[in-house]
């Protein structure tokens, strides 16, 4: 089996098959970090940071759940984790995600 389908199967296991219905956001965040590591980023190399404060504009900051960094320590991807059972169609959640974009 080639590496890509195997990685996909592992990510599906981590984010769906292995997640209990009522798991907390923190527990799900741990699974998301594991999935990101399947894709090649490593928390121990400081390529994944949990709840860092990022400068946003001239005066603002944001504090997302996860940020993936490049080797040059530039933020590449901002990840906001929600519990799998959470209704992500609520205005406050959509507003938070839009502000991060």
mmCIF file of N, CA, C and O in Angstrom, residues 1-96:
data_model
loop_
_atom_site.group_PDB
_atom_site.id
_atom_site.type_symbol
_atom_site.label_atom_id
_atom_site.label_comp_id
_atom_site.label_asym_id
_atom_site.label_seq_id
_atom_site.Cartn_x
_atom_site.Cartn_y
_atom_site.Cartn_z
ATOM 1 N N UNK A 1 0.844 -1.177 0.000
ATOM 2 C CA UNK A 1 0.000 0.000 0.000
ATOM 3 C C UNK A 1 0.891 1.243 0.000
ATOM 4 O O UNK A 1 1.860 1.320 0.726
ATOM 5 N N UNK A 2 0.543 2.221 -0.811
ATOM 6 C CA UNK A 2 1.340 3.446 -0.868
ATOM 7 C C UNK A 2 1.132 4.265 0.404
ATOM 8 O O UNK A 2 0.131 4.110 1.095
ATOM 9 N N UNK A 3 2.065 5.169 0.716
ATOM 10 C CA UNK A 3 2.002 5.940 1.975
ATOM 11 C C UNK A 3 0.759 6.824 2.109
ATOM 12 O O UNK A 3 0.236 6.985 3.199
ATOM 13 N N UNK A 4 0.277 7.409 1.011
ATOM 14 C CA UNK A 4 -0.847 8.345 1.109
ATOM 15 C C UNK A 4 -2.136 7.676 1.593
ATOM 16 O O UNK A 4 -2.743 8.161 2.550
ATOM 17 N N UNK A 5 -2.573 6.573 0.990
ATOM 18 C CA UNK A 5 -3.786 5.928 1.530
ATOM 19 C C UNK A 5 -3.598 5.450 2.968
ATOM 20 O O UNK A 5 -4.537 5.517 3.766
ATOM 21 N N UNK A 6 -2.407 4.997 3.311
ATOM 22 C CA UNK A 6 -2.153 4.552 4.684
ATOM 23 C C UNK A 6 -2.263 5.733 5.653
ATOM 24 O O UNK A 6 -2.856 5.619 6.729
ATOM 25 N N UNK A 7 -1.711 6.887 5.270
ATOM 26 C CA UNK A 7 -1.810 8.090 6.108
ATOM 27 C C UNK A 7 -3.275 8.504 6.247
ATOM 28 O O UNK A 7 -3.729 8.860 7.340
ATOM 29 N N UNK A 8 -4.016 8.461 5.144
ATOM 30 C CA UNK A 8 -5.431 8.821 5.179
ATOM 31 C C UNK A 8 -6.194 7.898 6.121
ATOM 32 O O UNK A 8 -7.023 8.346 6.919
ATOM 33 N N UNK A 9 -5.934 6.602 6.052
ATOM 34 C CA UNK A 9 -6.594 5.642 6.939
ATOM 35 C C UNK A 9 -6.278 5.942 8.405
ATOM 36 O O UNK A 9 -7.151 5.859 9.268
ATOM 37 N N UNK A 10 -5.033 6.308 8.690
ATOM 38 C CA UNK A 10 -4.656 6.622 10.065
ATOM 39 C C UNK A 10 -5.342 7.896 10.547
ATOM 40 O O UNK A 10 -5.827 7.967 11.678
ATOM 41 N N UNK A 11 -5.401 8.902 9.689
ATOM 42 C CA UNK A 11 -6.069 10.158 10.048
ATOM 43 C C UNK A 11 -7.558 9.909 10.309
ATOM 44 O O UNK A 11 -8.122 10.420 11.282
ATOM 45 N N UNK A 12 -8.195 9.108 9.456
ATOM 46 C CA UNK A 12 -9.613 8.768 9.670
ATOM 47 C C UNK A 12 -9.799 8.052 11.000
ATOM 48 O O UNK A 12 -10.754 8.332 11.740
ATOM 49 N N UNK A 13 -8.884 7.160 11.319
ATOM 50 C CA UNK A 13 -8.952 6.457 12.598
ATOM 51 C C UNK A 13 -8.831 7.431 13.763
ATOM 52 O O UNK A 13 -9.606 7.389 14.716
ATOM 53 N N UNK A 14 -7.879 8.339 13.672
ATOM 54 C CA UNK A 14 -7.633 9.281 14.770
ATOM 55 C C UNK A 14 -8.784 10.261 14.967
ATOM 56 O O UNK A 14 -9.139 10.592 16.096
ATOM 57 N N UNK A 15 -9.352 10.746 13.858
ATOM 58 C CA UNK A 15 -10.340 11.826 13.958
ATOM 59 C C UNK A 15 -11.788 11.361 13.930
ATOM 60 O O UNK A 15 -12.678 12.147 14.236
ATOM 61 N N UNK A 16 -12.008 10.121 13.562
ATOM 62 C CA UNK A 16 -13.386 9.662 13.515
ATOM 63 C C UNK A 16 -13.574 8.353 14.272
ATOM 64 O O UNK A 16 -14.312 8.295 15.242
ATOM 65 N N UNK A 17 -12.885 7.334 13.838
ATOM 66 C CA UNK A 17 -13.116 5.999 14.379
ATOM 67 C C UNK A 17 -12.720 5.878 15.841
ATOM 68 O O UNK A 17 -13.315 5.098 16.580
ATOM 69 N N UNK A 18 -11.732 6.640 16.266
ATOM 70 C CA UNK A 18 -11.196 6.518 17.615
ATOM 71 C C UNK A 18 -11.757 7.568 18.582
ATOM 72 O O UNK A 18 -11.369 7.619 19.720
ATOM 73 N N UNK A 19 -12.664 8.415 18.117
ATOM 74 C CA UNK A 19 -13.191 9.502 18.933
ATOM 75 C C UNK A 19 -14.528 9.089 19.530
ATOM 76 O O UNK A 19 -15.437 8.682 18.820
ATOM 77 N N UNK A 20 -14.636 9.219 20.823
ATOM 78 C CA UNK A 20 -15.878 8.908 21.523
ATOM 79 C C UNK A 20 -16.868 10.047 21.324
ATOM 80 O O UNK A 20 -16.488 11.208 21.209
ATOM 81 N N UNK A 21 -18.141 9.735 21.302
ATOM 82 C CA UNK A 21 -19.181 10.718 21.037
ATOM 83 C C UNK A 21 -19.125 11.955 21.910
ATOM 84 O O UNK A 21 -19.320 13.053 21.447
ATOM 85 N N UNK A 22 -18.856 11.795 23.183
ATOM 86 C CA UNK A 22 -18.875 12.940 24.085
ATOM 87 C C UNK A 22 -17.502 13.420 24.484
ATOM 88 O O UNK A 22 -17.336 13.964 25.569
ATOM 89 N N UNK A 23 -16.508 13.242 23.648
ATOM 90 C CA UNK A 23 -15.149 13.627 24.036
ATOM 91 C C UNK A 23 -15.040 15.144 24.169
ATOM 92 O O UNK A 23 -15.750 15.893 23.515
ATOM 93 N N UNK A 24 -14.134 15.562 25.007
ATOM 94 C CA UNK A 24 -13.928 16.995 25.229
ATOM 95 C C UNK A 24 -13.157 17.603 24.063
ATOM 96 O O UNK A 24 -12.526 16.896 23.277
ATOM 97 N N UNK A 25 -13.201 18.924 23.991
ATOM 98 C CA UNK A 25 -12.443 19.621 22.954
ATOM 99 C C UNK A 25 -10.945 19.347 23.107
ATOM 100 O O UNK A 25 -10.228 19.167 22.130
ATOM 101 N N UNK A 26 -10.462 19.302 24.347
ATOM 102 C CA UNK A 26 -9.038 19.056 24.603
ATOM 103 C C UNK A 26 -8.630 17.662 24.129
ATOM 104 O O UNK A 26 -7.575 17.492 23.514
ATOM 105 N N UNK A 27 -9.458 16.659 24.411
ATOM 106 C CA UNK A 27 -9.161 15.301 23.943
ATOM 107 C C UNK A 27 -9.142 15.243 22.414
ATOM 108 O O UNK A 27 -8.276 14.602 21.816
ATOM 109 N N UNK A 28 -10.106 15.923 21.794
ATOM 110 C CA UNK A 28 -10.143 15.939 20.328
ATOM 111 C C UNK A 28 -8.931 16.692 19.777
ATOM 112 O O UNK A 28 -8.347 16.289 18.776
ATOM 113 N N UNK A 29 -8.534 17.772 20.444
ATOM 114 C CA UNK A 29 -7.341 18.518 20.033
ATOM 115 C C UNK A 29 -6.111 17.610 20.036
ATOM 116 O O UNK A 29 -5.279 17.673 19.124
ATOM 117 N N UNK A 30 -5.988 16.770 21.041
ATOM 118 C CA UNK A 30 -4.864 15.825 21.074
ATOM 119 C C UNK A 30 -4.879 14.893 19.870
ATOM 120 O O UNK A 30 -3.823 14.587 19.300
ATOM 121 N N UNK A 31 -6.053 14.472 19.448
ATOM 122 C CA UNK A 31 -6.169 13.619 18.263
ATOM 123 C C UNK A 31 -5.810 14.400 16.998
ATOM 124 O O UNK A 31 -5.176 13.865 16.090
ATOM 125 N N UNK A 32 -6.197 15.665 16.937
ATOM 126 C CA UNK A 32 -5.854 16.504 15.786
ATOM 127 C C UNK A 32 -4.336 16.666 15.694
ATOM 128 O O UNK A 32 -3.759 16.570 14.607
ATOM 129 N N UNK A 33 -3.674 16.872 16.827
ATOM 130 C CA UNK A 33 -2.206 16.975 16.829
ATOM 131 C C UNK A 33 -1.597 15.682 16.314
ATOM 132 O O UNK A 33 -0.673 15.699 15.487
ATOM 133 N N UNK A 34 -2.111 14.558 16.759
ATOM 134 C CA UNK A 34 -1.607 13.269 16.266
ATOM 135 C C UNK A 34 -1.796 13.156 14.760
ATOM 136 O O UNK A 34 -0.916 12.666 14.047
ATOM 137 N N UNK A 35 -2.945 13.619 14.246
ATOM 138 C CA UNK A 35 -3.200 13.583 12.807
ATOM 139 C C UNK A 35 -2.235 14.486 12.046
ATOM 140 O O UNK A 35 -1.730 14.121 10.979
ATOM 141 N N UNK A 36 -1.950 15.655 12.596
ATOM 142 C CA UNK A 36 -0.986 16.564 11.956
ATOM 143 C C UNK A 36 0.399 15.934 11.917
ATOM 144 O O UNK A 36 1.150 16.114 10.953
ATOM 145 N N UNK A 37 0.731 15.169 12.937
ATOM 146 C CA UNK A 37 2.030 14.491 12.953
ATOM 147 C C UNK A 37 2.096 13.386 11.904
ATOM 148 O O UNK A 37 3.154 13.140 11.329
ATOM 149 N N UNK A 38 0.964 12.768 11.596
ATOM 150 C CA UNK A 38 0.915 11.794 10.505
ATOM 151 C C UNK A 38 1.283 12.490 9.190
ATOM 152 O O UNK A 38 1.937 11.909 8.320
ATOM 153 N N UNK A 39 0.904 13.749 9.067
ATOM 154 C CA UNK A 39 1.195 14.521 7.852
ATOM 155 C C UNK A 39 2.620 15.074 7.819
ATOM 156 O O UNK A 39 3.021 15.667 6.823
ATOM 157 N N UNK A 40 3.363 14.888 8.908
ATOM 158 C CA UNK A 40 4.775 15.250 8.881
ATOM 159 C C UNK A 40 5.211 16.368 9.797
ATOM 160 O O UNK A 40 6.403 16.597 9.968
ATOM 161 N N UNK A 41 4.271 17.119 10.366
ATOM 162 C CA UNK A 41 4.656 18.160 11.317
ATOM 163 C C UNK A 41 4.842 17.522 12.682
ATOM 164 O O UNK A 41 4.170 16.565 13.033
ATOM 165 N N UNK A 42 5.756 18.098 13.498
ATOM 166 C CA UNK A 42 6.065 17.521 14.807
ATOM 167 C C UNK A 42 5.948 18.565 15.897
ATOM 168 O O UNK A 42 6.525 19.653 15.807
ATOM 169 N N UNK A 43 5.227 18.192 16.943
ATOM 170 C CA UNK A 43 5.084 19.098 18.081
ATOM 171 C C UNK A 43 6.417 19.261 18.801
ATOM 172 O O UNK A 43 6.785 20.362 19.210
ATOM 173 N N UNK A 44 7.180 18.189 18.944
ATOM 174 C CA UNK A 44 8.447 18.276 19.674
ATOM 175 C C UNK A 44 9.483 19.134 18.949
ATOM 176 O O UNK A 44 10.414 19.633 19.575
ATOM 177 N N UNK A 45 9.308 19.351 17.655
ATOM 178 C CA UNK A 45 10.206 20.233 16.895
ATOM 179 C C UNK A 45 9.678 21.672 16.855
ATOM 180 O O UNK A 45 10.187 22.502 16.113
ATOM 181 N N UNK A 46 8.646 21.933 17.629
ATOM 182 C CA UNK A 46 7.993 23.256 17.663
ATOM 183 C C UNK A 46 7.380 23.646 16.330
ATOM 184 O O UNK A 46 7.252 24.829 16.033
ATOM 185 N N UNK A 47 6.993 22.660 15.532
ATOM 186 C CA UNK A 47 6.286 22.935 14.284
ATOM 187 C C UNK A 47 4.785 23.037 14.531
ATOM 188 O O UNK A 47 4.050 23.563 13.701
ATOM 189 N N UNK A 48 4.340 22.550 15.674
ATOM 190 C CA UNK A 48 2.949 22.659 16.105
ATOM 191 C C UNK A 48 2.959 23.317 17.478
ATOM 192 O O UNK A 48 3.636 22.850 18.387
ATOM 193 N N UNK A 49 2.224 24.413 17.607
ATOM 194 C CA UNK A 49 2.135 25.101 18.900
ATOM 195 C C UNK A 49 0.686 25.106 19.355
ATOM 196 O O UNK A 49 -0.224 25.293 18.547
ATOM 197 N N UNK A 50 0.497 24.903 20.645
ATOM 198 C CA UNK A 50 -0.847 24.926 21.228
ATOM 199 C C UNK A 50 -1.120 26.289 21.864
ATOM 200 O O UNK A 50 -0.338 26.774 22.669
ATOM 201 N N UNK A 51 -2.193 26.877 21.467
ATOM 202 C CA UNK A 51 -2.693 28.150 21.970
ATOM 203 C C UNK A 51 -1.645 29.263 22.027
ATOM 204 O O UNK A 51 -1.510 29.954 23.043
ATOM 205 N N UNK A 52 -0.917 29.465 20.938
ATOM 206 C CA UNK A 52 0.015 30.585 20.933
ATOM 207 C C UNK A 52 -0.741 31.897 20.718
ATOM 208 O O UNK A 52 -1.854 31.903 20.195
ATOM 209 N N UNK A 53 -0.138 32.978 21.130
ATOM 210 C CA UNK A 53 -0.699 34.293 20.855
ATOM 211 C C UNK A 53 -0.038 34.825 19.594
ATOM 212 O O UNK A 53 1.184 34.902 19.518
ATOM 213 N N UNK A 54 -0.852 35.168 18.599
ATOM 214 C CA UNK A 54 -0.342 35.680 17.323
ATOM 215 C C UNK A 54 -0.761 37.130 17.153
ATOM 216 O O UNK A 54 -1.898 37.498 17.465
ATOM 217 N N UNK A 55 0.149 37.929 16.655
ATOM 218 C CA UNK A 55 -0.157 39.325 16.338
ATOM 219 C C UNK A 55 -1.120 39.350 15.163
ATOM 220 O O UNK A 55 -0.932 38.662 14.173
ATOM 221 N N UNK A 56 -2.152 40.132 15.292
ATOM 222 C CA UNK A 56 -3.165 40.246 14.252
ATOM 223 C C UNK A 56 -3.380 41.720 13.979
ATOM 224 O O UNK A 56 -3.939 42.446 14.799
ATOM 225 N N UNK A 57 -2.885 42.179 12.851
ATOM 226 C CA UNK A 57 -2.955 43.606 12.573
ATOM 227 C C UNK A 57 -1.965 44.352 13.447
ATOM 228 O O UNK A 57 -1.018 43.791 13.977
ATOM 229 N N UNK A 58 -2.213 45.619 13.619
ATOM 230 C CA UNK A 58 -1.281 46.440 14.368
ATOM 231 C C UNK A 58 -1.467 46.328 15.870
ATOM 232 O O UNK A 58 -0.515 46.384 16.634
ATOM 233 N N UNK A 59 -2.712 46.149 16.300
ATOM 234 C CA UNK A 59 -2.971 46.182 17.728
ATOM 235 C C UNK A 59 -3.624 44.923 18.274
ATOM 236 O O UNK A 59 -3.711 44.758 19.476
ATOM 237 N N UNK A 60 -4.081 44.050 17.406
ATOM 238 C CA UNK A 60 -4.831 42.896 17.881
ATOM 239 C C UNK A 60 -3.996 41.632 17.982
ATOM 240 O O UNK A 60 -2.904 41.532 17.441
ATOM 241 N N UNK A 61 -4.529 40.686 18.713
ATOM 242 C CA UNK A 61 -3.926 39.367 18.807
ATOM 243 C C UNK A 61 -5.043 38.329 18.726
ATOM 244 O O UNK A 61 -6.205 38.628 19.015
ATOM 245 N N UNK A 62 -4.672 37.128 18.322
ATOM 246 C CA UNK A 62 -5.582 35.998 18.358
ATOM 247 C C UNK A 62 -4.890 34.855 19.091
ATOM 248 O O UNK A 62 -3.658 34.822 19.190
ATOM 249 N N UNK A 63 -5.684 33.944 19.608
ATOM 250 C CA UNK A 63 -5.136 32.803 20.344
ATOM 251 C C UNK A 63 -5.853 31.536 19.873
ATOM 252 O O UNK A 63 -6.742 31.021 20.549
ATOM 253 N N UNK A 64 -5.475 31.033 18.703
ATOM 254 C CA UNK A 64 -6.115 29.817 18.192
ATOM 255 C C UNK A 64 -5.659 28.588 18.972
ATOM 256 O O UNK A 64 -4.683 28.635 19.723
ATOM 257 N N UNK A 65 -6.355 27.496 18.769
ATOM 258 C CA UNK A 65 -6.000 26.255 19.464
ATOM 259 C C UNK A 65 -4.643 25.728 19.018
ATOM 260 O O UNK A 65 -3.832 25.324 19.844
ATOM 261 N N UNK A 66 -4.395 25.726 17.714
ATOM 262 C CA UNK A 66 -3.140 25.195 17.175
ATOM 263 C C UNK A 66 -2.635 26.086 16.060
ATOM 264 O O UNK A 66 -3.429 26.671 15.318
ATOM 265 N N UNK A 67 -1.331 26.171 15.933
ATOM 266 C CA UNK A 67 -0.703 26.833 14.784
ATOM 267 C C UNK A 67 0.405 25.926 14.295
ATOM 268 O O UNK A 67 1.185 25.386 15.085
ATOM 269 N N UNK A 68 0.445 25.754 12.979
ATOM 270 C CA UNK A 68 1.522 24.995 12.351
ATOM 271 C C UNK A 68 2.513 26.006 11.790
ATOM 272 O O UNK A 68 2.128 26.945 11.095
ATOM 273 N N UNK A 69 3.785 25.790 12.129
ATOM 274 C CA UNK A 69 4.851 26.712 11.734
ATOM 275 C C UNK A 69 5.770 26.097 10.688
ATOM 276 O O UNK A 69 5.982 24.885 10.671
ATOM 277 N N UNK A 70 6.359 26.976 9.871
ATOM 278 C CA UNK A 70 7.400 26.563 8.930
ATOM 279 C C UNK A 70 8.715 26.399 9.687
ATOM 280 O O UNK A 70 8.820 26.762 10.863
ATOM 281 N N UNK A 71 9.728 25.909 8.997
ATOM 282 C CA UNK A 71 11.046 25.781 9.613
ATOM 283 C C UNK A 71 11.621 27.143 9.970
ATOM 284 O O UNK A 71 12.460 27.256 10.855
ATOM 285 N N UNK A 72 11.154 28.199 9.301
ATOM 286 C CA UNK A 72 11.606 29.564 9.581
ATOM 287 C C UNK A 72 10.764 30.227 10.680
ATOM 288 O O UNK A 72 10.873 31.418 10.919
ATOM 289 N N UNK A 73 9.915 29.449 11.355
ATOM 290 C CA UNK A 73 9.045 29.900 12.438
ATOM 291 C C UNK A 73 8.001 30.916 11.984
ATOM 292 O O UNK A 73 7.587 31.805 12.727
ATOM 293 N N UNK A 74 7.537 30.774 10.754
ATOM 294 C CA UNK A 74 6.432 31.594 10.268
ATOM 295 C C UNK A 74 5.159 30.758 10.375
ATOM 296 O O UNK A 74 5.155 29.581 10.025
ATOM 297 N N UNK A 75 4.092 31.379 10.856
ATOM 298 C CA UNK A 75 2.817 30.671 10.978
ATOM 299 C C UNK A 75 2.298 30.314 9.587
ATOM 300 O O UNK A 75 2.184 31.176 8.726
ATOM 301 N N UNK A 76 2.027 29.035 9.380
ATOM 302 C CA UNK A 76 1.519 28.559 8.098
ATOM 303 C C UNK A 76 0.007 28.328 8.129
ATOM 304 O O UNK A 76 -0.699 28.731 7.217
ATOM 305 N N UNK A 77 -0.433 27.627 9.173
ATOM 306 C CA UNK A 77 -1.832 27.221 9.251
ATOM 307 C C UNK A 77 -2.328 27.450 10.681
ATOM 308 O O UNK A 77 -1.678 27.052 11.639
ATOM 309 N N UNK A 78 -3.485 28.073 10.790
ATOM 310 C CA UNK A 78 -4.148 28.265 12.072
ATOM 311 C C UNK A 78 -5.272 27.234 12.154
ATOM 312 O O UNK A 78 -6.052 27.087 11.224
ATOM 313 N N UNK A 79 -5.344 26.515 13.270
ATOM 314 C CA UNK A 79 -6.346 25.469 13.449
ATOM 315 C C UNK A 79 -7.167 25.786 14.692
ATOM 316 O O UNK A 79 -6.615 25.966 15.777
ATOM 317 N N UNK A 80 -8.471 25.867 14.525
ATOM 318 C CA UNK A 80 -9.385 26.039 15.651
ATOM 319 C C UNK A 80 -10.158 24.740 15.796
ATOM 320 O O UNK A 80 -10.861 24.317 14.899
ATOM 321 N N UNK A 81 -10.007 24.090 16.939
ATOM 322 C CA UNK A 81 -10.606 22.776 17.177
ATOM 323 C C UNK A 81 -11.928 22.952 17.924
ATOM 324 O O UNK A 81 -12.008 23.727 18.870
ATOM 325 N N UNK A 82 -12.930 22.240 17.483
ATOM 326 C CA UNK A 82 -14.225 22.189 18.168
ATOM 327 C C UNK A 82 -14.548 20.736 18.472
ATOM 328 O O UNK A 82 -14.150 19.832 17.745
ATOM 329 N N UNK A 83 -15.261 20.512 19.551
ATOM 330 C CA UNK A 83 -15.708 19.154 19.870
ATOM 331 C C UNK A 83 -16.465 18.586 18.680
ATOM 332 O O UNK A 83 -17.225 19.314 18.019
ATOM 333 N N UNK A 84 -16.319 17.304 18.400
ATOM 334 C CA UNK A 84 -17.049 16.709 17.266
ATOM 335 C C UNK A 84 -18.564 16.868 17.383
ATOM 336 O O UNK A 84 -19.248 16.983 16.366
ATOM 337 N N UNK A 85 -19.088 16.925 18.587
ATOM 338 C CA UNK A 85 -20.534 17.038 18.766
ATOM 339 C C UNK A 85 -21.033 18.484 18.769
ATOM 340 O O UNK A 85 -22.238 18.721 18.827
ATOM 341 N N UNK A 86 -20.134 19.450 18.680
ATOM 342 C CA UNK A 86 -20.520 20.866 18.777
ATOM 343 C C UNK A 86 -21.168 21.341 17.483
ATOM 344 O O UNK A 86 -20.743 20.991 16.381
ATOM 345 N N UNK A 87 -22.185 22.166 17.628
ATOM 346 C CA UNK A 87 -22.873 22.759 16.478
ATOM 347 C C UNK A 87 -22.027 23.921 15.953
ATOM 348 O O UNK A 87 -21.977 24.982 16.570
ATOM 349 N N UNK A 88 -21.374 23.700 14.837
ATOM 350 C CA UNK A 88 -20.463 24.721 14.293
ATOM 351 C C UNK A 88 -21.178 25.740 13.403
ATOM 352 O O UNK A 88 -20.537 26.579 12.788
ATOM 353 N N UNK A 89 -22.514 25.667 13.360
ATOM 354 C CA UNK A 89 -23.257 26.644 12.561
ATOM 355 C C UNK A 89 -23.679 27.864 13.370
ATOM 356 O O UNK A 89 -24.293 28.773 12.829
ATOM 357 N N UNK A 90 -23.343 27.904 14.653
ATOM 358 C CA UNK A 90 -23.709 29.045 15.497
ATOM 359 C C UNK A 90 -22.905 30.280 15.101
ATOM 360 O O UNK A 90 -21.735 30.183 14.733
ATOM 361 N N UNK A 91 -23.540 31.433 15.204
ATOM 362 C CA UNK A 91 -22.922 32.690 14.775
ATOM 363 C C UNK A 91 -21.599 32.978 15.470
ATOM 364 O O UNK A 91 -20.652 33.454 14.840
ATOM 365 N N UNK A 92 -21.508 32.702 16.787
ATOM 366 C CA UNK A 92 -20.271 33.022 17.502
ATOM 367 C C UNK A 92 -19.109 32.145 17.024
ATOM 368 O O UNK A 92 -17.965 32.602 16.958
ATOM 369 N N UNK A 93 -19.375 30.915 16.673
ATOM 370 C CA UNK A 93 -18.320 30.028 16.180
ATOM 371 C C UNK A 93 -17.906 30.438 14.773
ATOM 372 O O UNK A 93 -16.709 30.521 14.464
ATOM 373 N N UNK A 94 -18.858 30.733 13.930
ATOM 374 C CA UNK A 94 -18.553 31.189 12.575
ATOM 375 C C UNK A 94 -17.767 32.499 12.639
ATOM 376 O O UNK A 94 -16.785 32.683 11.923
ATOM 377 N N UNK A 95 -18.159 33.400 13.531
ATOM 378 C CA UNK A 95 -17.445 34.667 13.687
ATOM 379 C C UNK A 95 -16.008 34.468 14.131
ATOM 380 O O UNK A 95 -15.097 35.145 13.645
ATOM 381 N N UNK A 96 -15.800 33.543 15.046
ATOM 382 C CA UNK A 96 -14.430 33.251 15.506
ATOM 383 C C UNK A 96 -13.580 32.735 14.344
ATOM 384 O O UNK A 96 -12.461 33.204 14.128
#
